[in-house]
Amino acid sequence: MQPEDIHLTDWMRVLIGEVPNDYFIELIIRITFAYLVLTVSMRLMGKRMAAQLNLNELAALVSLAAAVGIPIMSPDRGLLPAVVVASVIVFIQRSVASTARKNQRFEAITQGSIDVLVADSLLQLDKMQGARITRARLMAELRASGLMHLGQVKRLYFEANGSFTLIQEEKPQPGLTVLPFWDTDFRAEQKQVTDKFVCNNCGNDGKSKIRPTHPCDHCHDNNWVPAVEA
């Protein structure tokens, strides 16, 4: 199409494009075929494709969508190449999944590993940095789980598929609040423990009944605040 052929008032071109009317019947066939290819391929790759995806599965799904999308919108493209691409994707995905079940190292390389972001009420800042999880994001996840401070957290895992798994303390101890610093009214409602101070950066226990003056031995920050109770 030449630039002089494009006009804003050409609504037939805008809505239908430059395809013959018979192509719409063919388009129904193409869409139905592509839908069947996607459904069968995802079924062959397992039930995980209908759940939250890991990196492998997401890559396979995007590749499938790209493979079947071209023959739907391009009249000059055949349907069989999409079948070939889908078959290769299914074979690779099933092979990776089978190998990952037998080899933990291969599984960690191809699908990622689990990170411990909070251990015994203490933020694992190095793991957070490696997983590219900010402190604000982690605190938001804890608040979404109904927690008010780090003393309620036994473990917070960052799973390989990007989800969080929380294990709460059976007997919570006072800890660092997870409320936003700007929500002063809500923070004021929390009961402070006057004889226990925690690091405001990582939640480490200062092990002192008065405000410590030395840097935190976990993150080397020197900002101590009273611990709070739920």
GROMACS .gro file of C-alpha atoms in nm:
model
  230
    1MET     CA    1   0.000   0.000   0.000
    2GLN     CA    2   0.128   0.342  -0.097
    3PRO     CA    3   0.107   0.644   0.138
    4GLU     CA    4  -0.135   0.822  -0.097
    5ASP     CA    5  -0.377   0.527  -0.065
    6ILE     CA    6  -0.427   0.588   0.308
    7HIS     CA    7  -0.725   0.808   0.397
    8LEU     CA    8  -0.881   0.858   0.740
    9THR     CA    9  -1.232   0.842   0.593
   10ASP     CA   10  -1.174   0.502   0.432
   11TRP     CA   11  -1.368   0.310   0.697
   12MET     CA   12  -1.392  -0.011   0.496
   13ARG     CA   13  -1.011  -0.034   0.489
   14VAL     CA   14  -0.988   0.051   0.860
   15LEU     CA   15  -1.245  -0.208   0.968
   16ILE     CA   16  -1.197  -0.488   0.718
   17GLY     CA   17  -0.855  -0.431   0.566
   18GLU     CA   18  -0.753  -0.534   0.217
   19VAL     CA   19  -0.879  -0.892   0.213
   20PRO     CA   20  -1.160  -1.041   0.006
   21ASN     CA   21  -1.488  -1.123   0.176
   22ASP     CA   22  -1.427  -1.496   0.128
   23TYR     CA   23  -1.126  -1.471   0.360
   24PHE     CA   24  -1.354  -1.426   0.662
   25ILE     CA   25  -1.484  -1.780   0.612
   26GLU     CA   26  -1.125  -1.901   0.587
   27LEU     CA   27  -1.041  -1.698   0.898
   28ILE     CA   28  -1.297  -1.894   1.100
   29ILE     CA   29  -1.128  -2.215   0.992
   30ARG     CA   30  -0.783  -2.079   1.075
   31ILE     CA   31  -0.888  -1.958   1.421
   32THR     CA   32  -1.056  -2.289   1.501
   33PHE     CA   33  -0.747  -2.480   1.390
   34ALA     CA   34  -0.514  -2.252   1.590
   35TYR     CA   35  -0.735  -2.291   1.898
   36LEU     CA   36  -0.716  -2.670   1.869
   37VAL     CA   37  -0.337  -2.658   1.826
   38LEU     CA   38  -0.300  -2.443   2.138
   39THR     CA   39  -0.538  -2.658   2.343
   40VAL     CA   40  -0.374  -2.987   2.247
   41SER     CA   41  -0.022  -2.846   2.295
   42MET     CA   42  -0.098  -2.710   2.643
   43ARG     CA   43  -0.267  -3.037   2.735
   44LEU     CA   44   0.043  -3.231   2.630
   45MET     CA   45   0.268  -3.001   2.834
   46GLY     CA   46   0.078  -3.081   3.153
   47LYS     CA   47  -0.156  -2.924   3.407
   48ARG     CA   48   0.108  -2.670   3.509
   49MET     CA   49   0.025  -2.471   3.195
   50ALA     CA   50  -0.311  -2.384   3.351
   51ALA     CA   51  -0.153  -2.270   3.679
   52GLN     CA   52   0.101  -2.004   3.768
   53LEU     CA   53   0.386  -2.053   3.523
   54ASN     CA   54   0.759  -2.078   3.576
   55LEU     CA   55   1.008  -1.929   3.330
   56ASN     CA   56   1.017  -2.238   3.106
   57GLU     CA   57   0.643  -2.266   3.082
   58LEU     CA   58   0.597  -1.895   3.019
   59ALA     CA   59   0.851  -1.906   2.736
   60ALA     CA   60   0.673  -2.207   2.586
   61LEU     CA   61   0.334  -2.036   2.607
   62VAL     CA   62   0.460  -1.716   2.444
   63SER     CA   63   0.629  -1.918   2.168
   64LEU     CA   64   0.308  -2.108   2.103
   65ALA     CA   65   0.109  -1.787   2.080
   66ALA     CA   66   0.362  -1.641   1.834
   67ALA     CA   67   0.359  -1.958   1.624
   68VAL     CA   68  -0.018  -1.974   1.578
   69GLY     CA   69  -0.074  -1.599   1.555
   70ILE     CA   70   0.097  -1.547   1.219
   71PRO     CA   71  -0.115  -1.793   1.012
   72ILE     CA   72  -0.433  -1.646   1.160
   73MET     CA   73  -0.363  -1.292   1.040
   74SER     CA   74  -0.165  -1.364   0.722
   75PRO     CA   75  -0.359  -1.522   0.431
   76ASP     CA   76  -0.032  -1.612   0.259
   77ARG     CA   77   0.090  -1.825   0.552
   78GLY     CA   78  -0.005  -2.191   0.585
   79LEU     CA   79  -0.125  -2.371   0.896
   80LEU     CA   80   0.115  -2.668   0.892
   81PRO     CA   81   0.425  -2.462   0.993
   82ALA     CA   82   0.239  -2.367   1.313
   83VAL     CA   83   0.186  -2.738   1.384
   84VAL     CA   84   0.558  -2.806   1.335
   85VAL     CA   85   0.654  -2.520   1.568
   86ALA     CA   86   0.402  -2.633   1.831
   87SER     CA   87   0.535  -2.990   1.812
   88VAL     CA   88   0.892  -2.872   1.869
   89ILE     CA   89   0.786  -2.654   2.164
   90VAL     CA   90   0.594  -2.941   2.323
   91PHE     CA   91   0.891  -3.176   2.277
   92ILE     CA   92   1.136  -2.928   2.431
   93GLN     CA   93   0.905  -2.847   2.724
   94ARG     CA   94   0.840  -3.213   2.805
   95SER     CA   95   1.211  -3.294   2.776
   96VAL     CA   96   1.309  -3.010   3.009
   97ALA     CA   97   1.042  -3.110   3.262
   98SER     CA   98   1.152  -3.475   3.252
   99THR     CA   99   1.520  -3.389   3.299
  100ALA     CA  100   1.440  -3.141   3.577
  101ARG     CA  101   1.260  -3.412   3.775
  102LYS     CA  102   1.576  -3.624   3.771
  103ASN     CA  103   1.842  -3.355   3.815
  104GLN     CA  104   1.804  -3.086   4.082
  105ARG     CA  105   2.093  -2.880   3.946
  106PHE     CA  106   1.940  -2.875   3.599
  107GLU     CA  107   1.605  -2.782   3.756
  108ALA     CA  108   1.761  -2.486   3.939
  109ILE     CA  109   1.931  -2.365   3.619
  110THR     CA  110   1.625  -2.390   3.396
  111GLN     CA  111   1.345  -2.307   3.639
  112GLY     CA  112   1.511  -2.103   3.913
  113SER     CA  113   1.557  -2.173   4.282
  114ILE     CA  114   1.388  -2.084   4.610
  115ASP     CA  115   1.512  -1.786   4.812
  116VAL     CA  116   1.455  -1.728   5.183
  117LEU     CA  117   1.369  -1.359   5.218
  118VAL     CA  118   1.282  -1.363   5.588
  119ALA     CA  119   1.431  -1.607   5.839
  120ASP     CA  120   1.334  -1.599   6.207
  121SER     CA  121   1.195  -1.243   6.183
  122LEU     CA  122   1.510  -1.115   6.012
  123LEU     CA  123   1.520  -0.972   5.660
  124GLN     CA  124   1.776  -1.147   5.441
  125LEU     CA  125   1.891  -0.839   5.253
  126ASP     CA  126   2.144  -1.022   5.035
  127LYS     CA  127   1.879  -1.267   4.916
  128MET     CA  128   1.637  -0.980   4.855
  129GLN     CA  129   1.895  -0.804   4.641
  130GLY     CA  130   1.968  -1.121   4.443
  131ALA     CA  131   1.597  -1.180   4.385
  132ARG     CA  132   1.543  -0.809   4.305
  133ILE     CA  133   1.272  -0.780   4.570
  134THR     CA  134   1.252  -0.440   4.735
  135ARG     CA  135   1.185  -0.389   5.103
  136ALA     CA  136   0.857  -0.215   5.020
  137ARG     CA  137   0.744  -0.509   4.806
  138LEU     CA  138   0.825  -0.759   5.079
  139MET     CA  139   0.648  -0.555   5.347
  140ALA     CA  140   0.343  -0.527   5.121
  141GLU     CA  141   0.334  -0.907   5.088
  142LEU     CA  142   0.340  -0.946   5.467
  143ARG     CA  143   0.064  -0.689   5.512
  144ALA     CA  144  -0.144  -0.869   5.249
  145SER     CA  145  -0.111  -1.183   5.464
  146GLY     CA  146  -0.251  -0.994   5.763
  147LEU     CA  147   0.076  -0.954   5.956
  148MET     CA  148   0.171  -0.644   6.151
  149HIS     CA  149   0.539  -0.700   6.230
  150LEU     CA  150   0.836  -0.924   6.148
  151GLY     CA  151   0.818  -1.104   6.482
  152GLN     CA  152   0.526  -1.301   6.341
  153VAL     CA  153   0.734  -1.444   6.053
  154LYS     CA  154   0.920  -1.775   6.077
  155ARG     CA  155   1.001  -1.798   5.706
  156LEU     CA  156   0.907  -1.614   5.390
  157TYR     CA  157   1.006  -1.805   5.079
  158PHE     CA  158   1.025  -1.658   4.730
  159GLU     CA  159   0.939  -1.954   4.511
  160ALA     CA  160   1.091  -2.032   4.171
  161ASN     CA  161   0.761  -1.944   3.999
  162GLY     CA  162   0.756  -1.595   4.156
  163SER     CA  163   0.502  -1.662   4.430
  164PHE     CA  164   0.552  -1.611   4.805
  165THR     CA  165   0.509  -1.877   5.074
  166LEU     CA  166   0.468  -1.758   5.432
  167ILE     CA  167   0.525  -1.966   5.746
  168GLN     CA  168   0.424  -1.785   6.062
  169GLU     CA  169   0.581  -1.816   6.406
  170GLU     CA  170   0.382  -2.034   6.643
  171LYS     CA  171   0.479  -1.801   6.928
  172PRO     CA  172   0.535  -1.453   6.780
  173GLN     CA  173   0.790  -1.224   6.942
  174PRO     CA  174   0.795  -0.843   6.923
  175GLY     CA  175   0.955  -0.726   6.600
  176LEU     CA  176   0.991  -0.454   6.340
  177THR     CA  177   0.664  -0.309   6.216
  178VAL     CA  178   0.569  -0.371   5.853
  179LEU     CA  179   0.336  -0.071   5.832
  180PRO     CA  180   0.433   0.214   5.595
  181PHE     CA  181   0.630   0.491   5.764
  182TRP     CA  182   0.384   0.757   5.642
  183ASP     CA  183   0.084   0.588   5.808
  184THR     CA  184   0.160   0.751   6.142
  185ASP     CA  185  -0.192   0.715   6.282
  186PHE     CA  186  -0.199   0.338   6.234
  187ARG     CA  187   0.160   0.298   6.355
  188ALA     CA  188   0.069   0.490   6.670
  189GLU     CA  189  -0.194   0.226   6.749
  190GLN     CA  190   0.069  -0.048   6.765
  191LYS     CA  191   0.194  -0.131   7.112
  192GLN     CA  192   0.565  -0.058   7.145
  193VAL     CA  193   0.791  -0.273   7.360
  194THR     CA  194   1.003  -0.018   7.544
  195ASP     CA  195   1.275  -0.261   7.652
  196LYS     CA  196   1.342  -0.418   7.310
  197PHE     CA  197   1.495  -0.241   7.011
  198VAL     CA  198   1.526  -0.372   6.657
  199CYS     CA  199   1.713  -0.252   6.350
  200ASN     CA  200   1.487  -0.036   6.137
  201ASN     CA  201   1.656  -0.168   5.823
  202CYS     CA  202   1.652  -0.547   5.869
  203GLY     CA  203   1.462  -0.619   6.191
  204ASN     CA  204   1.765  -0.756   6.379
  205ASP     CA  205   1.726  -0.772   6.758
  206GLY     CA  206   1.958  -0.523   6.926
  207LYS     CA  207   1.965  -0.742   7.242
  208SER     CA  208   1.952  -0.439   7.464
  209LYS     CA  209   1.691  -0.284   7.691
  210ILE     CA  210   1.812   0.063   7.590
  211ARG     CA  211   1.857   0.203   7.240
  212PRO     CA  212   2.188   0.063   7.106
  213THR     CA  213   2.454   0.303   6.985
  214HIS     CA  214   2.652   0.052   6.779
  215PRO     CA  215   2.572  -0.045   6.416
  216CYS     CA  216   2.362  -0.352   6.348
  217ASP     CA  217   2.582  -0.662   6.322
  218HIS     CA  218   2.362  -0.796   6.040
  219CYS     CA  219   2.330  -0.501   5.800
  220HIS     CA  220   2.560  -0.243   5.964
  221ASP     CA  221   2.283   0.017   5.978
  222ASN     CA  222   2.261   0.231   6.291
  223ASN     CA  223   1.892   0.312   6.312
  224TRP     CA  224   1.724   0.141   6.605
  225VAL     CA  225   1.353   0.160   6.685
  226PRO     CA  226   1.135   0.002   6.956
  227ALA     CA  227   0.988  -0.336   6.863
  228VAL     CA  228   0.610  -0.365   6.839
  229GLU     CA  229   0.358  -0.631   6.931
  230ALA     CA  230   0.054  -0.736   6.729
   0.00000   0.00000   0.00000
